[in-house]
mmCIF file with all atom_site columns, C-alpha atoms in Angstrom:
data_model
loop_
_atom_site.group_PDB
_atom_site.id
_atom_site.type_symbol
_atom_site.label_atom_id
_atom_site.label_alt_id
_atom_site.label_comp_id
_atom_site.label_asym_id
_atom_site.label_entity_id
_atom_site.label_seq_id
_atom_site.pdbx_PDB_ins_code
_atom_site.Cartn_x
_atom_site.Cartn_y
_atom_site.Cartn_z
_atom_site.occupancy
_atom_site.B_iso_or_equiv
_atom_site.pdbx_formal_charge
_atom_site.auth_seq_id
_atom_site.auth_comp_id
_atom_site.auth_asym_id
_atom_site.auth_atom_id
_atom_site.pdbx_PDB_model_num
ATOM 1   C CA . ALA A 1 1   ? -196.445 46.314 -52.448 1.00 80.00 ? 1   ALA A CA 1
ATOM 2   C CA . GLN A 1 2   ? -200.133 46.974 -51.901 1.00 85.00 ? 2   GLN A CA 1
ATOM 3   C CA . THR A 1 3   ? -202.697 45.121 -53.575 1.00 93.00 ? 3   THR A CA 1
ATOM 4   C CA . VAL A 1 4   ? -206.527 45.460 -53.940 1.00 97.00 ? 4   VAL A CA 1
ATOM 5   C CA . THR A 1 5   ? -208.740 42.784 -54.980 1.00 97.00 ? 5   THR A CA 1
ATOM 6   C CA . GLN A 1 6   ? -212.454 42.931 -56.013 1.00 97.00 ? 6   GLN A CA 1
ATOM 7   C CA . SER A 1 7   ? -213.652 39.322 -56.351 1.00 95.00 ? 7   SER A CA 1
ATOM 8   C CA . GLN A 1 8   ? -217.027 40.104 -57.974 1.00 96.00 ? 8   GLN A CA 1
ATOM 9   C CA . PRO A 1 9   ? -216.574 41.177 -61.696 1.00 97.00 ? 9   PRO A CA 1
ATOM 10  C CA . GLU A 1 10  ? -220.248 41.834 -62.041 1.00 97.00 ? 10  GLU A CA 1
ATOM 11  C CA . MET A 1 11  ? -223.322 42.036 -59.820 1.00 97.00 ? 11  MET A CA 1
ATOM 12  C CA . SER A 1 12  ? -226.913 42.755 -60.740 1.00 97.00 ? 12  SER A CA 1
ATOM 13  C CA . VAL A 1 13  ? -229.775 43.628 -58.179 1.00 97.00 ? 13  VAL A CA 1
ATOM 14  C CA . GLN A 1 14  ? -233.517 44.859 -58.720 1.00 98.00 ? 14  GLN A CA 1
ATOM 15  C CA . GLU A 1 15  ? -234.221 48.519 -57.630 1.00 97.00 ? 15  GLU A CA 1
ATOM 16  C CA . ALA A 1 16  ? -234.743 49.275 -53.844 1.00 97.00 ? 16  ALA A CA 1
ATOM 17  C CA . GLU A 1 17  ? -232.639 46.073 -52.875 1.00 98.00 ? 17  GLU A CA 1
ATOM 18  C CA . THR A 1 18  ? -229.559 46.199 -50.794 1.00 98.00 ? 18  THR A CA 1
ATOM 19  C CA . VAL A 1 19  ? -226.360 45.049 -52.216 1.00 98.00 ? 19  VAL A CA 1
ATOM 20  C CA . THR A 1 20  ? -222.874 44.333 -50.963 1.00 98.00 ? 20  THR A CA 1
ATOM 21  C CA . LEU A 1 21  ? -219.645 44.739 -52.915 1.00 98.00 ? 21  LEU A CA 1
ATOM 22  C CA . SER A 1 22  ? -216.289 43.202 -51.617 1.00 98.00 ? 22  SER A CA 1
ATOM 23  C CA . CYS A 1 23  ? -213.260 44.159 -51.283 1.00 98.00 ? 23  CYS A CA 1
ATOM 24  C CA . THR A 1 24  ? -209.966 43.086 -49.729 1.00 98.00 ? 24  THR A CA 1
ATOM 25  C CA . TYR A 1 25  ? -206.381 44.456 -49.639 1.00 97.00 ? 25  TYR A CA 1
ATOM 26  C CA . ASP A 1 26  ? -203.038 43.619 -48.579 1.00 95.00 ? 26  ASP A CA 1
ATOM 27  C CA . THR A 1 27  ? -200.646 45.939 -47.102 1.00 92.00 ? 27  THR A CA 1
ATOM 28  C CA . SER A 1 28  ? -197.925 45.921 -44.155 1.00 90.00 ? 28  SER A CA 1
ATOM 29  C CA . GLU A 1 29  ? -198.462 49.874 -43.505 1.00 88.00 ? 29  GLU A CA 1
ATOM 30  C CA . ASN A 1 30  ? -200.636 51.062 -40.452 1.00 87.00 ? 30  ASN A CA 1
ATOM 31  C CA . ASN A 1 31  ? -201.709 54.370 -41.761 1.00 88.00 ? 31  ASN A CA 1
ATOM 32  C CA . TYR A 1 32  ? -203.759 54.412 -44.705 1.00 91.00 ? 32  TYR A CA 1
ATOM 33  C CA . TYR A 1 33  ? -207.064 55.324 -46.313 1.00 93.00 ? 33  TYR A CA 1
ATOM 34  C CA . LEU A 1 34  ? -209.639 53.194 -48.109 1.00 96.00 ? 34  LEU A CA 1
ATOM 35  C CA . PHE A 1 35  ? -212.067 54.311 -50.777 1.00 97.00 ? 35  PHE A CA 1
ATOM 36  C CA . TRP A 1 36  ? -214.919 53.457 -52.830 1.00 98.00 ? 36  TRP A CA 1
ATOM 37  C CA . TYR A 1 37  ? -215.397 55.274 -56.232 1.00 98.00 ? 37  TYR A CA 1
ATOM 38  C CA . LYS A 1 38  ? -218.020 54.840 -58.921 1.00 98.00 ? 38  LYS A CA 1
ATOM 39  C CA . GLN A 1 39  ? -217.548 55.442 -62.347 1.00 97.00 ? 39  GLN A CA 1
ATOM 40  C CA . PRO A 1 40  ? -220.803 55.777 -64.440 1.00 95.00 ? 40  PRO A CA 1
ATOM 41  C CA . PRO A 1 41  ? -220.979 55.482 -68.120 1.00 91.00 ? 41  PRO A CA 1
ATOM 42  C CA . SER A 1 42  ? -219.826 59.056 -68.262 1.00 89.00 ? 42  SER A CA 1
ATOM 43  C CA . ARG A 1 43  ? -216.483 57.738 -67.166 1.00 90.00 ? 43  ARG A CA 1
ATOM 44  C CA . GLN A 1 44  ? -216.372 60.392 -64.427 1.00 91.00 ? 44  GLN A CA 1
ATOM 45  C CA . MET A 1 45  ? -214.718 59.037 -61.230 1.00 95.00 ? 45  MET A CA 1
ATOM 46  C CA . ILE A 1 46  ? -216.955 59.916 -58.408 1.00 96.00 ? 46  ILE A CA 1
ATOM 47  C CA . LEU A 1 47  ? -215.951 59.400 -54.665 1.00 97.00 ? 47  LEU A CA 1
ATOM 48  C CA . VAL A 1 48  ? -218.645 57.563 -52.913 1.00 98.00 ? 48  VAL A CA 1
ATOM 49  C CA . ILE A 1 49  ? -217.162 56.944 -49.553 1.00 97.00 ? 49  ILE A CA 1
ATOM 50  C CA . ARG A 1 50  ? -213.667 56.983 -47.633 1.00 96.00 ? 50  ARG A CA 1
ATOM 51  C CA . GLN A 1 51  ? -212.338 55.321 -44.465 1.00 95.00 ? 51  GLN A CA 1
ATOM 52  C CA . GLU A 1 52  ? -209.433 56.306 -42.353 1.00 92.00 ? 52  GLU A CA 1
ATOM 53  C CA . ALA A 1 53  ? -207.817 53.139 -41.211 1.00 91.00 ? 53  ALA A CA 1
ATOM 54  C CA . TYR A 1 54  ? -207.048 54.450 -37.560 1.00 90.00 ? 54  TYR A CA 1
ATOM 55  C CA . LYS A 1 55  ? -210.875 54.927 -37.123 1.00 89.00 ? 55  LYS A CA 1
ATOM 56  C CA . GLN A 1 56  ? -212.792 51.719 -35.854 1.00 87.00 ? 56  GLN A CA 1
ATOM 57  C CA . GLN A 1 57  ? -216.172 53.162 -36.615 1.00 93.00 ? 57  GLN A CA 1
ATOM 58  C CA . ASN A 1 58  ? -217.530 52.348 -40.176 1.00 96.00 ? 58  ASN A CA 1
ATOM 59  C CA . ALA A 1 59  ? -218.073 55.253 -42.395 1.00 96.00 ? 59  ALA A CA 1
ATOM 60  C CA . THR A 1 60  ? -221.488 55.996 -43.672 1.00 96.00 ? 60  THR A CA 1
ATOM 61  C CA . GLU A 1 61  ? -222.740 58.501 -46.408 1.00 95.00 ? 61  GLU A CA 1
ATOM 62  C CA . ASN A 1 62  ? -226.591 58.431 -46.685 1.00 96.00 ? 62  ASN A CA 1
ATOM 63  C CA . ARG A 1 63  ? -227.282 55.156 -48.387 1.00 97.00 ? 63  ARG A CA 1
ATOM 64  C CA . PHE A 1 64  ? -223.870 53.921 -48.772 1.00 98.00 ? 64  PHE A CA 1
ATOM 65  C CA . SER A 1 65  ? -222.014 52.306 -45.760 1.00 98.00 ? 65  SER A CA 1
ATOM 66  C CA . VAL A 1 66  ? -218.804 50.156 -45.381 1.00 98.00 ? 66  VAL A CA 1
ATOM 67  C CA . ASN A 1 67  ? -217.929 47.453 -43.069 1.00 97.00 ? 67  ASN A CA 1
ATOM 68  C CA . PHE A 1 68  ? -214.227 47.819 -42.475 1.00 96.00 ? 68  PHE A CA 1
ATOM 69  C CA . GLN A 1 69  ? -212.590 44.846 -40.918 1.00 95.00 ? 69  GLN A CA 1
ATOM 70  C CA . LYS A 1 70  ? -208.851 46.060 -40.367 1.00 94.00 ? 70  LYS A CA 1
ATOM 71  C CA . ALA A 1 71  ? -207.593 42.685 -39.156 1.00 93.00 ? 71  ALA A CA 1
ATOM 72  C CA . ALA A 1 72  ? -208.919 40.894 -42.070 1.00 95.00 ? 72  ALA A CA 1
ATOM 73  C CA . LYS A 1 73  ? -208.016 43.610 -44.311 1.00 95.00 ? 73  LYS A CA 1
ATOM 74  C CA . SER A 1 74  ? -211.531 43.530 -45.659 1.00 97.00 ? 74  SER A CA 1
ATOM 75  C CA . PHE A 1 75  ? -213.461 46.683 -47.028 1.00 97.00 ? 75  PHE A CA 1
ATOM 76  C CA . SER A 1 76  ? -217.036 46.144 -48.342 1.00 98.00 ? 76  SER A CA 1
ATOM 77  C CA . LEU A 1 77  ? -219.447 48.785 -49.427 1.00 98.00 ? 77  LEU A CA 1
ATOM 78  C CA . LYS A 1 78  ? -223.380 48.135 -48.897 1.00 98.00 ? 78  LYS A CA 1
ATOM 79  C CA . ILE A 1 79  ? -225.635 50.173 -50.848 1.00 98.00 ? 79  ILE A CA 1
ATOM 80  C CA . SER A 1 80  ? -229.141 50.488 -49.467 1.00 98.00 ? 80  SER A CA 1
ATOM 81  C CA . ASP A 1 81  ? -232.307 51.151 -51.333 1.00 98.00 ? 81  ASP A CA 1
ATOM 82  C CA . SER A 1 82  ? -230.340 51.037 -54.504 1.00 98.00 ? 82  SER A CA 1
ATOM 83  C CA . GLN A 1 83  ? -231.536 53.394 -57.329 1.00 97.00 ? 83  GLN A CA 1
ATOM 84  C CA . LEU A 1 84  ? -231.072 53.054 -61.039 1.00 97.00 ? 84  LEU A CA 1
ATOM 85  C CA . GLY A 1 85  ? -228.763 55.928 -60.885 1.00 96.00 ? 85  GLY A CA 1
ATOM 86  C CA . ASP A 1 86  ? -226.367 53.462 -58.843 1.00 97.00 ? 86  ASP A CA 1
ATOM 87  C CA . THR A 1 87  ? -225.638 51.681 -62.058 1.00 97.00 ? 87  THR A CA 1
ATOM 88  C CA . ALA A 1 88  ? -221.926 51.927 -62.402 1.00 97.00 ? 88  ALA A CA 1
ATOM 89  C CA . MET A 1 89  ? -218.556 50.486 -62.091 1.00 98.00 ? 89  MET A CA 1
ATOM 90  C CA . TYR A 1 90  ? -217.378 50.588 -58.601 1.00 98.00 ? 90  TYR A CA 1
ATOM 91  C CA . PHE A 1 91  ? -213.700 50.624 -57.591 1.00 98.00 ? 91  PHE A CA 1
ATOM 92  C CA . CYS A 1 92  ? -212.322 50.024 -54.225 1.00 98.00 ? 92  CYS A CA 1
ATOM 93  C CA . ALA A 1 93  ? -208.891 51.750 -53.733 1.00 97.00 ? 93  ALA A CA 1
ATOM 94  C CA . PHE A 1 94  ? -206.087 51.988 -51.213 1.00 94.00 ? 94  PHE A CA 1
ATOM 95  C CA . LEU A 1 95  ? -204.059 55.104 -50.266 1.00 92.00 ? 95  LEU A CA 1
ATOM 96  C CA . ILE A 1 96  ? -201.005 54.909 -48.075 1.00 86.00 ? 96  ILE A CA 1
ATOM 97  C CA . GLN A 1 97  ? -201.121 58.350 -45.848 1.00 81.00 ? 97  GLN A CA 1
ATOM 98  C CA . GLY A 1 98  ? -198.895 60.951 -47.512 1.00 78.00 ? 98  GLY A CA 1
ATOM 99  C CA . ALA A 1 99  ? -198.253 58.837 -50.692 1.00 82.00 ? 99  ALA A CA 1
ATOM 100 C CA . GLN A 1 100 ? -200.739 60.242 -53.008 1.00 85.00 ? 100 GLN A CA 1
ATOM 101 C CA . LYS A 1 101 ? -200.712 57.006 -55.143 1.00 91.00 ? 101 LYS A CA 1
ATOM 102 C CA . LEU A 1 102 ? -204.164 55.199 -55.373 1.00 94.00 ? 102 LEU A CA 1
ATOM 103 C CA . VAL A 1 103 ? -204.029 51.483 -55.865 1.00 95.00 ? 103 VAL A CA 1
ATOM 104 C CA . PHE A 1 104 ? -207.318 50.386 -57.437 1.00 97.00 ? 104 PHE A CA 1
ATOM 105 C CA . GLY A 1 105 ? -208.910 47.028 -57.726 1.00 97.00 ? 105 GLY A CA 1
ATOM 106 C CA . GLN A 1 106 ? -210.251 45.784 -61.073 1.00 97.00 ? 106 GLN A CA 1
ATOM 107 C CA . GLY A 1 107 ? -213.654 46.890 -60.375 1.00 97.00 ? 107 GLY A CA 1
ATOM 108 C CA . THR A 1 108 ? -217.172 45.517 -60.102 1.00 98.00 ? 108 THR A CA 1
ATOM 109 C CA . ARG A 1 109 ? -219.783 46.363 -62.440 1.00 98.00 ? 109 ARG A CA 1
ATOM 110 C CA . LEU A 1 110 ? -222.996 46.850 -60.703 1.00 98.00 ? 110 LEU A CA 1
ATOM 111 C CA . THR A 1 111 ? -226.305 47.081 -62.749 1.00 98.00 ? 111 THR A CA 1
ATOM 112 C CA . ILE A 1 112 ? -229.623 48.188 -61.138 1.00 97.00 ? 112 ILE A CA 1
ATOM 113 C CA . ASN A 1 113 ? -232.658 46.875 -62.742 1.00 97.00 ? 113 ASN A CA 1
ATOM 114 C CA . PRO A 1 114 ? -236.023 48.507 -62.788 1.00 96.00 ? 114 PRO A CA 1
ATOM 115 C CA . LYS B 2 1   ? -215.766 75.366 -55.753 1.00 71.00 ? 1   LYS B CA 1
ATOM 116 C CA . ALA B 2 2   ? -215.281 74.104 -59.293 1.00 83.00 ? 2   ALA B CA 1
ATOM 117 C CA . GLY B 2 3   ? -214.203 70.567 -59.586 1.00 94.00 ? 3   GLY B CA 1
ATOM 118 C CA . VAL B 2 4   ? -211.099 69.260 -61.651 1.00 97.00 ? 4   VAL B CA 1
ATOM 119 C CA . THR B 2 5   ? -210.882 70.069 -65.238 1.00 97.00 ? 5   THR B CA 1
ATOM 120 C CA . GLN B 2 6   ? -209.173 68.318 -67.857 1.00 97.00 ? 6   GLN B CA 1
ATOM 121 C CA . THR B 2 7   ? -208.618 69.321 -71.536 1.00 97.00 ? 7   THR B CA 1
ATOM 122 C CA . PRO B 2 8   ? -208.766 68.392 -74.117 1.00 97.00 ? 8   PRO B CA 1
ATOM 123 C CA . ARG B 2 9   ? -211.738 65.739 -73.454 1.00 97.00 ? 9   ARG B CA 1
ATOM 124 C CA . TYR B 2 10  ? -210.926 63.663 -76.688 1.00 97.00 ? 10  TYR B CA 1
ATOM 125 C CA . LEU B 2 11  ? -207.953 63.372 -78.776 1.00 97.00 ? 11  LEU B CA 1
ATOM 126 C CA . ILE B 2 12  ? -206.873 61.326 -81.881 1.00 98.00 ? 12  ILE B CA 1
ATOM 127 C CA . LYS B 2 13  ? -203.069 60.921 -82.735 1.00 98.00 ? 13  LYS B CA 1
ATOM 128 C CA . THR B 2 14  ? -201.165 58.503 -85.020 1.00 98.00 ? 14  THR B CA 1
ATOM 129 C CA . ARG B 2 15  ? -198.277 56.258 -83.972 1.00 98.00 ? 15  ARG B CA 1
ATOM 130 C CA . GLY B 2 16  ? -195.087 58.221 -83.466 1.00 98.00 ? 16  GLY B CA 1
ATOM 131 C CA . GLN B 2 17  ? -196.629 61.528 -82.688 1.00 98.00 ? 17  GLN B CA 1
ATOM 132 C CA . GLN B 2 18  ? -196.546 63.292 -79.138 1.00 98.00 ? 18  GLN B CA 1
ATOM 133 C CA . VAL B 2 19  ? -199.568 64.405 -77.210 1.00 98.00 ? 19  VAL B CA 1
ATOM 134 C CA . THR B 2 20  ? -199.920 66.830 -74.163 1.00 98.00 ? 20  THR B CA 1
ATOM 135 C CA . LEU B 2 21  ? -202.872 66.712 -71.861 1.00 98.00 ? 21  LEU B CA 1
ATOM 136 C CA . SER B 2 22  ? -203.843 69.438 -69.279 1.00 98.00 ? 22  SER B CA 1
ATOM 137 C CA . CYS B 2 23  ? -205.243 69.430 -65.804 1.00 98.00 ? 23  CYS B CA 1
ATOM 138 C CA . SER B 2 24  ? -206.322 72.060 -63.609 1.00 98.00 ? 24  SER B CA 1
ATOM 139 C CA . PRO B 2 25  ? -206.956 71.015 -59.989 1.00 97.00 ? 25  PRO B CA 1
ATOM 140 C CA . ILE B 2 26  ? -209.722 72.055 -57.490 1.00 96.00 ? 26  ILE B CA 1
ATOM 141 C CA . SER B 2 27  ? -208.758 75.503 -56.240 1.00 94.00 ? 27  SER B CA 1
ATOM 142 C CA . GLY B 2 28  ? -206.439 75.101 -53.108 1.00 92.00 ? 28  GLY B CA 1
ATOM 143 C CA . HIS B 2 29  ? -205.382 71.962 -54.072 1.00 93.00 ? 29  HIS B CA 1
ATOM 144 C CA . ARG B 2 30  ? -201.711 71.438 -54.533 1.00 92.00 ? 30  ARG B CA 1
ATOM 145 C CA . SER B 2 31  ? -201.167 67.799 -55.301 1.00 94.00 ? 31  SER B CA 1
ATOM 146 C CA . VAL B 2 32  ? -202.141 66.452 -58.908 1.00 96.00 ? 32  VAL B CA 1
ATOM 147 C CA . SER B 2 33  ? -201.881 62.810 -59.842 1.00 96.00 ? 33  SER B CA 1
ATOM 148 C CA . TRP B 2 34  ? -202.198 61.103 -63.073 1.00 98.00 ? 34  TRP B CA 1
ATOM 149 C CA . TYR B 2 35  ? -203.601 57.655 -63.815 1.00 98.00 ? 35  TYR B CA 1
ATOM 150 C CA . GLN B 2 36  ? -204.250 55.537 -67.028 1.00 98.00 ? 36  GLN B CA 1
ATOM 151 C CA . GLN B 2 37  ? -207.260 53.393 -67.425 1.00 98.00 ? 37  GLN B CA 1
ATOM 152 C CA . THR B 2 38  ? -207.201 50.649 -69.940 1.00 97.00 ? 38  THR B CA 1
ATOM 153 C CA . PRO B 2 39  ? -209.516 47.513 -70.120 1.00 93.00 ? 39  PRO B CA 1
ATOM 154 C CA . GLY B 2 40  ? -206.585 45.168 -69.837 1.00 91.00 ? 40  GLY B CA 1
ATOM 155 C CA . GLN B 2 41  ? -204.828 46.760 -67.102 1.00 93.00 ? 41  GLN B CA 1
ATOM 156 C CA . GLY B 2 42  ? -207.317 48.812 -65.415 1.00 95.00 ? 42  GLY B CA 1
ATOM 157 C CA . LEU B 2 43  ? -206.281 51.923 -63.358 1.00 97.00 ? 43  LEU B CA 1
ATOM 158 C CA . GLN B 2 44  ? -202.537 52.554 -63.239 1.00 96.00 ? 44  GLN B CA 1
ATOM 159 C CA . PHE B 2 45  ? -200.682 55.190 -61.269 1.00 96.00 ? 45  PHE B CA 1
ATOM 160 C CA . LEU B 2 46  ? -198.359 57.435 -63.570 1.00 97.00 ? 46  LEU B CA 1
ATOM 161 C CA . PHE B 2 47  ? -197.147 60.100 -61.242 1.00 95.00 ? 47  PHE B CA 1
ATOM 162 C CA . GLU B 2 48  ? -197.759 62.902 -58.786 1.00 95.00 ? 48  GLU B CA 1
ATOM 163 C CA . TYR B 2 49  ? -196.854 66.355 -58.424 1.00 95.00 ? 49  TYR B CA 1
ATOM 164 C CA . PHE B 2 50  ? -196.759 68.648 -55.526 1.00 93.00 ? 50  PHE B CA 1
ATOM 165 C CA . SER B 2 51  ? -195.494 72.218 -55.354 1.00 92.00 ? 51  SER B CA 1
ATOM 166 C CA . GLU B 2 52  ? -194.006 71.711 -58.890 1.00 94.00 ? 52  GLU B CA 1
ATOM 167 C CA . THR B 2 53  ? -192.226 68.545 -57.750 1.00 94.00 ? 53  THR B CA 1
ATOM 168 C CA . GLN B 2 54  ? -192.680 65.016 -58.714 1.00 94.00 ? 54  GLN B CA 1
ATOM 169 C CA . ARG B 2 55  ? -193.133 63.112 -55.615 1.00 92.00 ? 55  ARG B CA 1
ATOM 170 C CA . ASN B 2 56  ? -194.180 59.639 -57.177 1.00 90.00 ? 56  ASN B CA 1
ATOM 171 C CA . LYS B 2 57  ? -193.750 57.930 -60.018 1.00 93.00 ? 57  LYS B CA 1
ATOM 172 C CA . GLY B 2 58  ? -195.394 54.645 -61.336 1.00 93.00 ? 58  GLY B CA 1
ATOM 173 C CA . ASN B 2 59  ? -193.988 52.263 -63.569 1.00 94.00 ? 59  ASN B CA 1
ATOM 174 C CA . PHE B 2 60  ? -194.154 53.434 -67.036 1.00 96.00 ? 60  PHE B CA 1
ATOM 175 C CA . PRO B 2 61  ? -191.492 54.335 -69.505 1.00 96.00 ? 61  PRO B CA 1
ATOM 176 C CA . GLY B 2 62  ? -189.687 57.476 -69.837 1.00 95.00 ? 62  GLY B CA 1
ATOM 177 C CA . ARG B 2 63  ? -192.026 58.511 -72.828 1.00 97.00 ? 63  ARG B CA 1
ATOM 178 C CA . PHE B 2 64  ? -194.491 59.607 -70.144 1.00 98.00 ? 64  PHE B CA 1
ATOM 179 C CA . SER B 2 65  ? -193.640 62.767 -68.444 1.00 97.00 ? 65  SER B CA 1
ATOM 180 C CA . GLY B 2 66  ? -195.135 65.331 -66.646 1.00 97.00 ? 66  GLY B CA 1
ATOM 181 C CA . ARG B 2 67  ? -194.754 68.817 -65.096 1.00 97.00 ? 67  ARG B CA 1
ATOM 182 C CA . GLN B 2 68  ? -196.656 71.214 -62.636 1.00 97.00 ? 68  GLN B CA 1
ATOM 183 C CA . PHE B 2 69  ? -196.907 74.974 -62.634 1.00 97.00 ? 69  PHE B CA 1
ATOM 184 C CA . SER B 2 70  ? -196.881 77.314 -59.883 1.00 95.00 ? 70  SER B CA 1
ATOM 185 C CA . ASN B 2 71  ? -200.590 77.683 -60.060 1.00 94.00 ? 71  ASN B CA 1
ATOM 186 C CA . SER B 2 72  ? -200.809 73.983 -59.543 1.00 95.00 ? 72  SER B CA 1
ATOM 187 C CA . ARG B 2 73  ? -201.984 73.074 -62.940 1.00 97.00 ? 73  ARG B CA 1
ATOM 188 C CA . SER B 2 74  ? -200.530 69.994 -64.259 1.00 98.00 ? 74  SER B CA 1
ATOM 189 C CA . GLU B 2 75  ? -199.790 68.819 -67.894 1.00 98.00 ? 75  GLU B CA 1
ATOM 190 C CA . MET B 2 76  ? -198.670 65.155 -68.986 1.00 98.00 ? 76  MET B CA 1
ATOM 191 C CA . ASN B 2 77  ? -196.769 64.421 -72.156 1.00 98.00 ? 77  ASN B CA 1
ATOM 192 C CA . VAL B 2 78  ? -196.436 61.019 -73.898 1.00 98.00 ? 78  VAL B CA 1
ATOM 193 C CA . SER B 2 79  ? -193.759 61.035 -76.825 1.00 95.00 ? 79  SER B CA 1
ATOM 194 C CA . THR B 2 80  ? -193.324 58.740 -79.636 1.00 97.00 ? 80  THR B CA 1
ATOM 195 C CA . LEU B 2 81  ? -197.002 57.537 -79.346 1.00 98.00 ? 81  LEU B CA 1
ATOM 196 C CA . GLU B 2 82  ? -197.707 53.729 -79.494 1.00 97.00 ? 82  GLU B CA 1
ATOM 197 C CA . LEU B 2 83  ? -200.968 52.047 -80.124 1.00 97.00 ? 83  LEU B CA 1
ATOM 198 C CA . GLY B 2 84  ? -200.969 50.649 -76.556 1.00 96.00 ? 84  GLY B CA 1
ATOM 199 C CA . ASP B 2 85  ? -200.973 54.283 -75.242 1.00 98.00 ? 85  ASP B CA 1
ATOM 200 C CA . SER B 2 86  ? -204.853 54.448 -76.322 1.00 98.00 ? 86  SER B CA 1
ATOM 201 C CA . ALA B 2 87  ? -206.485 54.816 -72.868 1.00 98.00 ? 87  ALA B CA 1
ATOM 202 C CA . LEU B 2 88  ? -208.376 57.236 -70.638 1.00 98.00 ? 88  LEU B CA 1
ATOM 203 C CA . TYR B 2 89  ? -206.178 59.542 -68.878 1.00 98.00 ? 89  TYR B CA 1
ATOM 204 C CA . LEU B 2 90  ? -207.430 60.716 -65.528 1.00 98.00 ? 90  LEU B CA 1
ATOM 205 C CA . CYS B 2 91  ? -205.833 63.295 -63.292 1.00 97.00 ? 91  CYS B CA 1
ATOM 206 C CA . ALA B 2 92  ? -206.971 63.996 -59.579 1.00 97.00 ? 92  ALA B CA 1
ATOM 207 C CA . SER B 2 93  ? -206.201 66.684 -57.172 1.00 96.00 ? 93  SER B CA 1
ATOM 208 C CA . SER B 2 94  ? -205.854 66.539 -53.525 1.00 93.00 ? 94  SER B CA 1
ATOM 209 C CA . LEU B 2 95  ? -205.112 68.846 -50.465 1.00 88.00 ? 95  LEU B CA 1
ATOM 210 C CA . ALA B 2 96  ? -202.425 66.193 -49.546 1.00 78.00 ? 96  ALA B CA 1
ATOM 211 C CA . SER B 2 97  ? -202.551 67.358 -46.067 1.00 73.00 ? 97  SER B CA 1
ATOM 212 C CA . VAL B 2 98  ? -201.976 65.130 -42.881 1.00 67.00 ? 98  VAL B CA 1
ATOM 213 C CA . ARG B 2 99  ? -205.662 64.288 -42.621 1.00 68.00 ? 99  ARG B CA 1
ATOM 214 C CA . GLU B 2 100 ? -207.101 64.989 -45.818 1.00 71.00 ? 100 GLU B CA 1
ATOM 215 C CA . ASP B 2 101 ? -205.516 62.945 -48.734 1.00 82.00 ? 101 ASP B CA 1
ATOM 216 C CA . THR B 2 102 ? -208.821 62.294 -50.653 1.00 91.00 ? 102 THR B CA 1
ATOM 217 C CA . GLN B 2 103 ? -208.297 62.576 -54.428 1.00 94.00 ? 103 GLN B CA 1
ATOM 218 C CA . TYR B 2 104 ? -210.996 64.111 -56.675 1.00 96.00 ? 104 TYR B CA 1
ATOM 219 C CA . PHE B 2 105 ? -210.825 63.273 -60.434 1.00 97.00 ? 105 PHE B CA 1
ATOM 220 C CA . GLY B 2 106 ? -211.533 64.924 -63.414 1.00 97.00 ? 106 GLY B CA 1
ATOM 221 C CA . PRO B 2 107 ? -213.739 63.887 -66.347 1.00 96.00 ? 107 PRO B CA 1
ATOM 222 C CA . GLY B 2 108 ? -210.613 62.355 -68.272 1.00 97.00 ? 108 GLY B CA 1
ATOM 223 C CA . THR B 2 109 ? -209.103 62.652 -71.731 1.00 98.00 ? 109 THR B CA 1
ATOM 224 C CA . ARG B 2 110 ? -209.568 59.888 -73.737 1.00 97.00 ? 110 ARG B CA 1
ATOM 225 C CA . LEU B 2 111 ? -206.610 59.394 -76.073 1.00 98.00 ? 111 LEU B CA 1
ATOM 226 C CA . THR B 2 112 ? -206.918 57.237 -79.388 1.00 98.00 ? 112 THR B CA 1
ATOM 227 C CA . VAL B 2 113 ? -203.687 56.255 -81.036 1.00 98.00 ? 113 VAL B CA 1
ATOM 228 C CA . LEU B 2 114 ? -203.993 55.105 -84.730 1.00 97.00 ? 114 LEU B CA 1
#
């Protein structure tokens, strides 16, 4: 069975700072995807970034980037120049290719302070 | 392109009743997945439908069921409601193709069971 672990229940940083959220996962599969979703107070789950396991290059999306360490089964999210609108719950998620069943971590509550 | 829509957004029911939730996927998406989100258990996978067929099922009792129509819209039904069924129910749609498995979420239906 696949598991996803987010070891930081809560984090808080000042606006414009850089913050890194941690995620580790466990699987014996070779073909899978990893995602970061954010869930603001509105509860809408929004895709932040995705990474295909077969790609060695780390995904980036504007201020968001990941550090994907396949051997270590680690998938951290870095938010640069953090903004107030980044305040949300962040979920790391794992998907086996073709299975359409996301496995989520417990989430990290991120607060950006002015 | 319109996003995933869910109706209703809020529901209040009493124990023993049944409820039906609806999800309309992004145009062209044939896969619809359902998740339950609670403070205690986090995000848990319920089931996934593709081309009107249930392909994957999570570890939920038979009171939870679903279906998908020919236009890819999906419904989820919970019978004999229990207090513990109070949760945010999220649906997500995906192209579910070989290289595109990303799931996009709707705004959710918040179910309260009294």
